[in-house]
Structures are given as C-alpha cells and as structure tokens.
mmCIF file of C-alpha atoms in Angstrom:
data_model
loop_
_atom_site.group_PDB
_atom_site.id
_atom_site.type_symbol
_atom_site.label_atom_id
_atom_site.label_comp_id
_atom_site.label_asym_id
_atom_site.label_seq_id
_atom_site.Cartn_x
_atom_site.Cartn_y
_atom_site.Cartn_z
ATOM 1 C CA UNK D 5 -37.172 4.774 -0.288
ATOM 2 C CA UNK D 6 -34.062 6.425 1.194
ATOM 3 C CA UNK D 7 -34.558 4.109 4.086
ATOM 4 C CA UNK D 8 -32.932 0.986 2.241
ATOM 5 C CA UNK D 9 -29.680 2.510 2.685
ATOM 6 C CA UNK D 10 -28.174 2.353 6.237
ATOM 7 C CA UNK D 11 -25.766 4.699 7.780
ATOM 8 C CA UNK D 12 -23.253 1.135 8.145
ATOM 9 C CA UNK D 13 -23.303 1.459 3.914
ATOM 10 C CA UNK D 14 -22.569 5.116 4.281
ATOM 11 C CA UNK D 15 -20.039 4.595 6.499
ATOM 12 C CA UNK D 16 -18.338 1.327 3.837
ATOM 13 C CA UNK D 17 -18.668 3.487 1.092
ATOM 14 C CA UNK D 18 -16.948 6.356 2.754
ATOM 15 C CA UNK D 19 -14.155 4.245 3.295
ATOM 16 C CA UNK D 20 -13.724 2.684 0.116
ATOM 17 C CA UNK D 21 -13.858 6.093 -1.169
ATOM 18 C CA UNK D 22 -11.276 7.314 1.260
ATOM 19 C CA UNK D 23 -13.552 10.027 2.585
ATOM 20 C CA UNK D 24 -14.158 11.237 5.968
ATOM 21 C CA UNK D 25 -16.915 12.816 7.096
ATOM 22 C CA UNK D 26 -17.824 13.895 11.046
ATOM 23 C CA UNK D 27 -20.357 11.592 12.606
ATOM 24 C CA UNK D 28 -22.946 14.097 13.000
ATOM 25 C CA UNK D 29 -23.321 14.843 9.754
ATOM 26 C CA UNK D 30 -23.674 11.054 8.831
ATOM 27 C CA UNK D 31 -27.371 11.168 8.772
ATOM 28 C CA UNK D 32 -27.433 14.001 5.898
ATOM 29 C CA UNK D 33 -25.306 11.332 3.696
ATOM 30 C CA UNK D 34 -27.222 8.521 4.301
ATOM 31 C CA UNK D 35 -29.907 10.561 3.148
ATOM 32 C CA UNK D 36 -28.498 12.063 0.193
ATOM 33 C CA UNK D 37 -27.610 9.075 -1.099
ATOM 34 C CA UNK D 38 -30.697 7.081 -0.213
ATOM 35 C CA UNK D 39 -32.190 9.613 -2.513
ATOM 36 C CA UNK D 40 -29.507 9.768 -5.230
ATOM 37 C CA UNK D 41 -30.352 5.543 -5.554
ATOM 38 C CA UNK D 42 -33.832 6.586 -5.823
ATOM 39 C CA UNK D 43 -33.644 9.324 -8.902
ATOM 40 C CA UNK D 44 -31.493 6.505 -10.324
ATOM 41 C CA UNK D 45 -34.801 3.589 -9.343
ATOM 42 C CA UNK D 46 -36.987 6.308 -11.087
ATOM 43 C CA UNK D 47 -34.810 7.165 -14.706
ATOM 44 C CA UNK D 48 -34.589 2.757 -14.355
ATOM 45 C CA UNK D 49 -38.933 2.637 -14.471
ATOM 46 C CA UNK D 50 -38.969 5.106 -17.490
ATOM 47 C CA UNK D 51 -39.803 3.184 -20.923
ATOM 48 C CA UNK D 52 -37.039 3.412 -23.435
ATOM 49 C CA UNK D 53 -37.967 0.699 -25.938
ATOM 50 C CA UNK D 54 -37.382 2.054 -29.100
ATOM 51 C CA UNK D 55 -34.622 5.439 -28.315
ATOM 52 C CA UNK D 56 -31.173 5.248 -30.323
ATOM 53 C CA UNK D 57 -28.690 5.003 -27.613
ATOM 54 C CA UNK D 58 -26.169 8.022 -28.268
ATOM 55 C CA UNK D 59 -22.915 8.415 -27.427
ATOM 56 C CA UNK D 60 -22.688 12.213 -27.483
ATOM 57 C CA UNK D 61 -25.375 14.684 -27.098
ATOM 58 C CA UNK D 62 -23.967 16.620 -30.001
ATOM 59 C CA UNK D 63 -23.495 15.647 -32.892
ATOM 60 C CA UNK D 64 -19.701 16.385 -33.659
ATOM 61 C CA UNK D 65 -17.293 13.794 -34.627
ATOM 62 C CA UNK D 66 -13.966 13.191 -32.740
ATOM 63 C CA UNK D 67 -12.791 16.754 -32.646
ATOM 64 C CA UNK D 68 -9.604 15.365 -30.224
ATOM 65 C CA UNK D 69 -6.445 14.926 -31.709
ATOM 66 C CA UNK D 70 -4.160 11.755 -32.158
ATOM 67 C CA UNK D 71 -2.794 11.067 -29.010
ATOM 68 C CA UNK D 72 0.730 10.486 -29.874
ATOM 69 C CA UNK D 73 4.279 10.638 -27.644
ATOM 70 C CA UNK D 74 6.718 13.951 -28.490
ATOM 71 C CA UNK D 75 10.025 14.350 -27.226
ATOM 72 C CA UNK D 76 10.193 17.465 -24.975
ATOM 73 C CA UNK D 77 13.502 18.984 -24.464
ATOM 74 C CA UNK D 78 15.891 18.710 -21.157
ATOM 75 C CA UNK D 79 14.619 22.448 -20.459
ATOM 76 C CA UNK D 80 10.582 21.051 -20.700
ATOM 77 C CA UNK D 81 11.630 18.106 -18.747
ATOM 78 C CA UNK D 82 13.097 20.496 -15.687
ATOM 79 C CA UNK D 83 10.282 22.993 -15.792
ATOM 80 C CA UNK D 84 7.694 19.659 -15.605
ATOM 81 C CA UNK D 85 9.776 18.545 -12.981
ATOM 82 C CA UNK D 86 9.884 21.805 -11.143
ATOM 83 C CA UNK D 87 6.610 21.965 -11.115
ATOM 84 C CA UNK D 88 5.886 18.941 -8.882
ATOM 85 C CA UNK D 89 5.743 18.678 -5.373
ATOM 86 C CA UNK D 90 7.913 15.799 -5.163
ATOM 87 C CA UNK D 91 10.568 13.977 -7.606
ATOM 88 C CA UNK D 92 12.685 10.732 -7.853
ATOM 89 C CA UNK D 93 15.349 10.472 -10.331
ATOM 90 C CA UNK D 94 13.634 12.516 -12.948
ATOM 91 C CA UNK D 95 9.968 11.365 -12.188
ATOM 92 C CA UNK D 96 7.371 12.878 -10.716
ATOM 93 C CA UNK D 97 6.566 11.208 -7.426
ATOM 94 C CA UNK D 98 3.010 10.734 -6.361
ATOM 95 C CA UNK D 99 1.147 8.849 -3.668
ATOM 96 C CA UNK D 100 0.090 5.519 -3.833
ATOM 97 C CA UNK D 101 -3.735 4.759 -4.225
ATOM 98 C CA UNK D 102 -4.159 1.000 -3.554
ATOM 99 C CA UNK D 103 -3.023 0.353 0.125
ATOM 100 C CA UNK D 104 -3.272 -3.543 0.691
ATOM 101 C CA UNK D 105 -1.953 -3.345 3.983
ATOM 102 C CA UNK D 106 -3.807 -3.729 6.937
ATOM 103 C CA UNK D 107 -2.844 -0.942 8.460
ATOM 104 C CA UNK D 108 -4.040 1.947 6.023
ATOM 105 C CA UNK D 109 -0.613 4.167 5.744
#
C-alpha cells in the first residue's frame, strides 16, 4: 500500500515541514511514510463499537497545577534574559515561523 504515496508528496510535505532531506535518501521516506499511512489504514479497520474513549491511560486526575502569572524579580528577568541567544528591549527574540513571502527568508 506504500505505493499510494509518491515521492512529489514526500517532497510537499518536507517542505511544509521545513525539512530537508538529500535526494538519495528520498526513496527511504516515501517509504516510511507510505507505511506509517498504512499502520494508521490498519488501527482505522479495527472494530471499536462499544470501547469508552479515554483521555488518559491512567487513571489520575489533573495532577498539574493552576497555571497562573508571578512576578519575577529584575534579577530573574536578567538571568532569563541572559540566557537567550538573542534579545530586544527586554524580550527574548526568536525566529519567525510563518514566512508568507515568496521568497522563503
């Protein structure tokens, strides 16, 4: 069944990923996903009329805790800060994920 995907998907889904991958090995993806959409064709054929769906495969209840904002001091703040590779005005600077232009930089 691995033959439904093409190495033209591969090569979309690569790049909508962002990943690059040398040519030659472009045949080993397109078949290790050809067969990761066929384990995923085989767990769809199983019957599962009649299982609970679960939302946890334990059974503890929220052990996270409230997610709620604290003040850190100046000297927290710096150390953060220090800690990044790059800064602006007291943020941490990363790189941008959505490109829209056409030009991919």
């Amino acid at each position: 069944m691995a033959s439904k995907i093409t190495e033209q998907q591969v090569e979309h889904v690569a790049e909508l990923a962002k990943l690059e991958f040398p040519k030659d090995e472009l045949g080993k993806f397109t078949t290790q996903l050809g067969n990761i959409i066929d384990m995923f064709e085989d767990l769809e054929a199983v019957d599962t009329d009649g299982v609970e769906p679960m939302t946890s495969a334990t059974d503890r209840v929220n052990v996270m805790r409230e997610d709620k904002a604290i003040k850190s001091s100046k000297d927290e703040q710096e150390a953060l800060l220090n800690n990044a590779p790059e800064t602006d005005g007291g943020y941490i600077k990363v790189p941008a994920i959505l490109d829209e232009s056409e030009d991919g930089e």
